[in-house]
Amino acid sequence: MLSRAQVIIPVITEHNAMLLQADKDGDLKTIYFGRKLADQAEYNKVAGVYHSSGDYTGVLNSAYTPSGSRNLAEPAISVTHADGNRSLDLKYVSHQVDKLSANVSQLRILLRDPVYAFEVTLYYKLYYKEDVVEQWSVIAHHEKGKVVLDKYASANLYLKADSYWLTQYHGDWAREMQPEETRLTHGIKTLDSKLGTRANLFEPSMFMVALNRPAGEDEGSVLYGSLEWSGNFKIDLEVDPLDNLRVIAGINNFASPYVLTPGEDFTTPEFLYTFSDKGKGDASRKLHTWARNYKIPNGKGSRYTLLNNWEATYFDFNESKLGGLIRDTRKLGVDLFLLDDGWFGNKYPRNGDHAGLGDWQENKEKLPNGLVSLVKEAQTEGVKFGIWVEPEMVNPKSDLYAKHPGWVIKQPKRPEYYFRNQLVLDLANPAVQNFVYGIIDSLFIKNPGLAYIKWDCNAVIYNAHSNYLDKKQSQFYVDYVKGLYKVLERIRSKYPTVPMMLCSGGGGRVDYGAMKYFTEYWPSDNTDPLERIFIQWEYSYFFPAIASANHVTDWGKQPLKFRVDVAMMGRLGFDIVIGKLNPSDLLFCQNSVKTYNSLKPIVWQGDQYRLADPGKSSIASVMYVDSTKASAVVFNYLVNYRYGAESKPILLKGLDPQKQYRVTETNLYPGTKSALDVQTVYSGDFLMTVGFDPIVNANRRSVVLELKELPGK
């Protein structure tokens, strides 16, 4: 039987390894994180290489750091025991690996306090081929009374390098995913949110850490991390006295001590991470494959192209107008018509954003025959019908607010404060959960042909207080998100295949905790295509193209072709007035839908390569290559309009160097001809070594290239 000092626990995927060691005292430590060794028998030698010095540094590399005992660094977990004691010591007890499929395994490690009846089970879900790990913890106790969890992280990583370079993101409405890269110095850098809902509005939980030097697209060692949680999060990155990096990620414990009764357990959300020593591009492709295969609903399937009415009508519409837009949907050639905000409310009609939220009955003046007549009209026209909802929210001017004031999140002794003229419903309350579920369920019951849901979430939480939780207010921020997930679980259980867009006014809730319920997300309300190039570029590091909902609108000053080309890098939609298009523009849009339908399998399921960074070049270039390397599509855009800004040969990626390819330009505007030589055939080696010039300039602001392998070559 192995002694404690000999317990080495490998956490291994195809290319990477993390080694955990339970030492002679039962302390579980991380002794290696990085590229997998060629000879796995040598893992037992790693412990001999690792050394620590000093009285305190031996606990810095704890795999899940407790507080109040020997640890002096930032803890992963902090508790107050039933007797008031605040110390915790977690010792290794056992571990077990379960094979869930040919590609997925799950490691469980049980840790227990030798003094108190308190334990933590660490979970590591390993996706072998994708090199992705999901890590979380389950916390439980059998003490004689209630225990308070003061901090309860999902994961605690430990990395060794000479230096660490953090890429984080910040933003606001219409300014999502603004990147910043800085070198981490000693002390703690914290990424967090305290917004309650729409938690990613100012700072999302996605980040990268490059080791030793900033990573490029195709070189450097880089860790990607993200918390799968749609509420307040906290990620601490601490460079310790030994110059190593501690990463602690989980629910934000701000104002959130959580009480556990004896025998009750608390499961933290998954912290998702992947590592690559081949740069940011390789890491992102791993995440894309993982997301399509395991996380996003119908990730290997299809999506609907659509026409949305929002920018065509805003709140001002009736059955006649909508009927015309449904016919425009068929004329355009897309799959679905999406009815946006403004279709509900009678006593308080939804004619603006000041009233009606919460009253989800069709507005009789606008829709005297109800939604069912519109659904039937869409079916007659051969298109599908979708609808917008914001079921978590309420306007003070609504029947719901008047009938159920106790369902609203607000401090009873404070004046109400509104975000977009609305308040948030208390999803910690099971009655509210039933109400929100009933909104969606009744829409489908009354309208069986309903084919799509756009789920919005426009407000953050002010004056956080739950009437339902009474004296358990510190659990509110956690229980709200748990309540939201309960609702979404019920919806997905009954309607597993219905496409749903995760809106949130843009990137306010783009995380994999929510994305396991939604087929796509709305990157930003900013649909200016020039801005969208940058926003979509940054999102693409963490989310695959099939999940990005991109609409053609009238925002920005770019020509129609530019707008359509940018929207093609994801799920294509239109939010323009089709009836106002001139014949050439209409023909172009119709042809673009056909072109997109031929290209979308490559965009949605192909490997993505970022070729030219818009932040560093006058040109943005993004490429998608199918799994057989027989076909590819390359999107090229002019993003800098200064004099002389134009493209040069761009090195393509991901092709088979031995294959021969013909490069053609597609999605041309009617009456124009390509400036490219379409007769020459190129090897994959040539295109990746010498490159190809798409000839992007002020007269050709966007160019879409299609590559096809020549048969028999």
Tab-separated table of N, CA, C and O in Angstrom, residues 550-592:
chain	number	residue	atom	x	y	z
A	550	ASN	N	-24.992	37.555	-35.057
A	550	ASN	CA	-24.521	38.780	-35.713
A	550	ASN	C	-25.589	39.293	-36.678
A	550	ASN	O	-26.014	38.561	-37.570
A	551	HIS	N	-25.996	40.552	-36.509
A	551	HIS	CA	-27.060	41.100	-37.345
A	551	HIS	C	-26.557	42.239	-38.220
A	551	HIS	O	-25.718	43.044	-37.801
A	552	VAL	N	-27.112	42.312	-39.408
A	552	VAL	CA	-26.879	43.427	-40.324
A	552	VAL	C	-27.871	44.523	-39.972
A	552	VAL	O	-29.087	44.301	-39.988
A	553	THR	N	-27.375	45.702	-39.616
A	553	THR	CA	-28.247	46.821	-39.263
A	553	THR	C	-27.789	48.072	-40.017
A	553	THR	O	-26.875	48.013	-40.846
A	554	ASP	N	-28.402	49.198	-39.687
A	554	ASP	CA	-28.022	50.469	-40.313
A	554	ASP	C	-26.996	51.238	-39.492
A	554	ASP	O	-26.673	52.384	-39.813
A	555	TRP	N	-26.484	50.637	-38.419
A	555	TRP	CA	-25.444	51.290	-37.634
A	555	TRP	C	-24.183	51.450	-38.484
A	555	TRP	O	-23.856	50.596	-39.309
A	556	GLY	N	-23.457	52.520	-38.238
A	556	GLY	CA	-22.167	52.718	-38.887
A	556	GLY	C	-22.281	53.346	-40.261
A	556	GLY	O	-23.372	53.558	-40.800
A	557	LYS	N	-21.119	53.627	-40.843
A	557	LYS	CA	-21.043	54.305	-42.142
A	557	LYS	C	-20.518	53.397	-43.247
A	557	LYS	O	-20.279	53.858	-44.362
A	558	GLN	N	-20.361	52.126	-42.947
A	558	GLN	CA	-19.803	51.216	-43.937
A	558	GLN	C	-20.875	50.795	-44.937
A	558	GLN	O	-22.074	50.798	-44.628
A	559	PRO	N	-20.453	50.435	-46.145
A	559	PRO	CA	-21.431	49.999	-47.153
A	559	PRO	C	-22.109	48.696	-46.755
A	559	PRO	O	-21.635	47.955	-45.878
A	560	LEU	N	-23.215	48.404	-47.401
A	560	LEU	CA	-24.013	47.230	-47.079
A	560	LEU	C	-23.193	45.946	-47.174
A	560	LEU	O	-23.303	45.059	-46.323
A	561	LYS	N	-22.367	45.828	-48.187
A	561	LYS	CA	-21.560	44.610	-48.340
A	561	LYS	C	-20.658	44.402	-47.133
A	561	LYS	O	-20.531	43.270	-46.619
A	562	PHE	N	-20.024	45.445	-46.643
A	562	PHE	CA	-19.163	45.355	-45.474
A	562	PHE	C	-19.960	44.845	-44.274
A	562	PHE	O	-19.518	43.952	-43.540
A	563	ARG	N	-21.167	45.393	-44.088
A	563	ARG	CA	-21.998	45.005	-42.949
A	563	ARG	C	-22.385	43.534	-43.022
A	563	ARG	O	-22.359	42.816	-42.022
A	564	VAL	N	-22.746	43.085	-44.209
A	564	VAL	CA	-23.145	41.689	-44.372
A	564	VAL	C	-21.949	40.766	-44.174
A	564	VAL	O	-22.043	39.724	-43.507
A	565	ASP	N	-20.815	41.127	-44.747
A	565	ASP	CA	-19.623	40.279	-44.618
A	565	ASP	C	-19.228	40.080	-43.159
A	565	ASP	O	-18.845	38.976	-42.747
A	566	VAL	N	-19.309	41.143	-42.359
A	566	VAL	CA	-18.957	41.031	-40.941
A	566	VAL	C	-19.942	40.121	-40.214
A	566	VAL	O	-19.554	39.279	-39.394
A	567	ALA	N	-21.229	40.266	-40.512
A	567	ALA	CA	-22.249	39.454	-39.841
A	567	ALA	C	-22.157	37.981	-40.213
A	567	ALA	O	-22.659	37.122	-39.478
A	568	MET	N	-21.519	37.673	-41.340
A	568	MET	CA	-21.393	36.273	-41.752
A	568	MET	C	-20.474	35.457	-40.842
A	568	MET	O	-20.507	34.229	-40.887
A	569	MET	N	-19.680	36.110	-40.005
A	569	MET	CA	-18.750	35.383	-39.133
A	569	MET	C	-19.458	34.891	-37.873
A	569	MET	O	-19.017	35.125	-36.751
A	570	GLY	N	-20.567	34.195	-38.058
A	570	GLY	CA	-21.339	33.682	-36.943
A	570	GLY	C	-22.699	33.243	-37.443
A	570	GLY	O	-22.825	32.699	-38.534
A	571	ARG	N	-23.731	33.471	-36.621
A	571	ARG	CA	-25.101	33.201	-37.049
A	571	ARG	C	-25.662	34.471	-37.661
A	571	ARG	O	-25.852	35.473	-36.994
A	572	LEU	N	-25.962	34.442	-38.961
A	572	LEU	CA	-26.345	35.634	-39.716
A	572	LEU	C	-27.800	36.015	-39.459
A	572	LEU	O	-28.701	35.177	-39.494
A	573	GLY	N	-28.011	37.300	-39.216
A	573	GLY	CA	-29.356	37.847	-39.106
A	573	GLY	C	-29.411	39.232	-39.717
A	573	GLY	O	-28.376	39.868	-39.968
A	574	PHE	N	-30.629	39.723	-39.957
A	574	PHE	CA	-30.835	41.055	-40.531
A	574	PHE	C	-31.785	41.831	-39.629
A	574	PHE	O	-32.763	41.282	-39.115
A	575	ASP	N	-31.482	43.110	-39.461
A	575	ASP	CA	-32.350	44.000	-38.695
A	575	ASP	C	-32.440	45.326	-39.454
A	575	ASP	O	-32.090	46.388	-38.949
A	576	ILE	N	-32.871	45.223	-40.697
A	576	ILE	CA	-32.996	46.376	-41.578
A	576	ILE	C	-34.380	46.355	-42.221
A	576	ILE	O	-35.090	45.354	-42.165
A	577	VAL	N	-34.760	47.484	-42.822
A	577	VAL	CA	-36.057	47.587	-43.482
A	577	VAL	C	-35.895	47.098	-44.918
A	577	VAL	O	-35.362	47.809	-45.774
A	578	ILE	N	-36.353	45.891	-45.164
A	578	ILE	CA	-36.183	45.288	-46.483
A	578	ILE	C	-36.889	46.099	-47.555
A	578	ILE	O	-36.390	46.261	-48.681
A	579	GLY	N	-38.047	46.654	-47.199
A	579	GLY	CA	-38.827	47.417	-48.183
A	579	GLY	C	-38.156	48.693	-48.640
A	579	GLY	O	-38.544	49.258	-49.681
A	580	LYS	N	-37.153	49.182	-47.905
A	580	LYS	CA	-36.464	50.413	-48.286
A	580	LYS	C	-35.173	50.152	-49.066
A	580	LYS	O	-34.496	51.101	-49.474
A	581	LEU	N	-34.837	48.888	-49.288
A	581	LEU	CA	-33.636	48.576	-50.051
A	581	LEU	C	-33.872	48.831	-51.530
A	581	LEU	O	-34.941	48.509	-52.063
A	582	ASN	N	-32.881	49.395	-52.199
A	582	ASN	CA	-33.003	49.528	-53.646
A	582	ASN	C	-32.823	48.149	-54.285
A	582	ASN	O	-32.374	47.210	-53.626
A	583	PRO	N	-33.191	47.984	-55.542
A	583	PRO	CA	-33.147	46.647	-56.153
A	583	PRO	C	-31.784	45.963	-56.063
A	583	PRO	O	-31.706	44.753	-55.829
A	584	SER	N	-30.705	46.733	-56.230
A	584	SER	CA	-29.373	46.113	-56.172
A	584	SER	C	-29.040	45.641	-54.759
A	584	SER	O	-28.478	44.562	-54.561
A	585	ASP	N	-29.379	46.465	-53.759
A	585	ASP	CA	-29.128	46.074	-52.372
A	585	ASP	C	-29.954	44.850	-51.989
A	585	ASP	O	-29.463	43.942	-51.297
A	586	LEU	N	-31.215	44.826	-52.416
A	586	LEU	CA	-32.057	43.674	-52.114
A	586	LEU	C	-31.498	42.412	-52.760
A	586	LEU	O	-31.410	41.355	-52.115
A	587	LEU	N	-31.097	42.528	-54.019
A	587	LEU	CA	-30.529	41.374	-54.716
A	587	LEU	C	-29.252	40.905	-54.028
A	587	LEU	O	-29.026	39.698	-53.867
A	588	PHE	N	-28.433	41.866	-53.593
A	588	PHE	CA	-27.205	41.489	-52.892
A	588	PHE	C	-27.525	40.727	-51.613
A	588	PHE	O	-26.906	39.694	-51.315
A	589	CYS	N	-28.483	41.217	-50.822
A	589	CYS	CA	-28.841	40.537	-49.577
A	589	CYS	C	-29.383	39.137	-49.850
A	589	CYS	O	-29.037	38.174	-49.152
A	590	GLN	N	-30.216	39.015	-50.855
A	590	GLN	CA	-30.764	37.698	-51.207
A	590	GLN	C	-29.648	36.742	-51.628
A	590	GLN	O	-29.614	35.578	-51.201
A	591	ASN	N	-28.730	37.236	-52.449
A	591	ASN	CA	-27.604	36.403	-52.876
A	591	ASN	C	-26.680	36.067	-51.703
A	591	ASN	O	-26.115	34.963	-51.635
A	592	SER	N	-26.541	37.035	-50.782
A	592	SER	CA	-25.678	36.819	-49.620
A	592	SER	C	-26.204	35.692	-48.735
A	592	SER	O	-25.422	34.906	-48.189
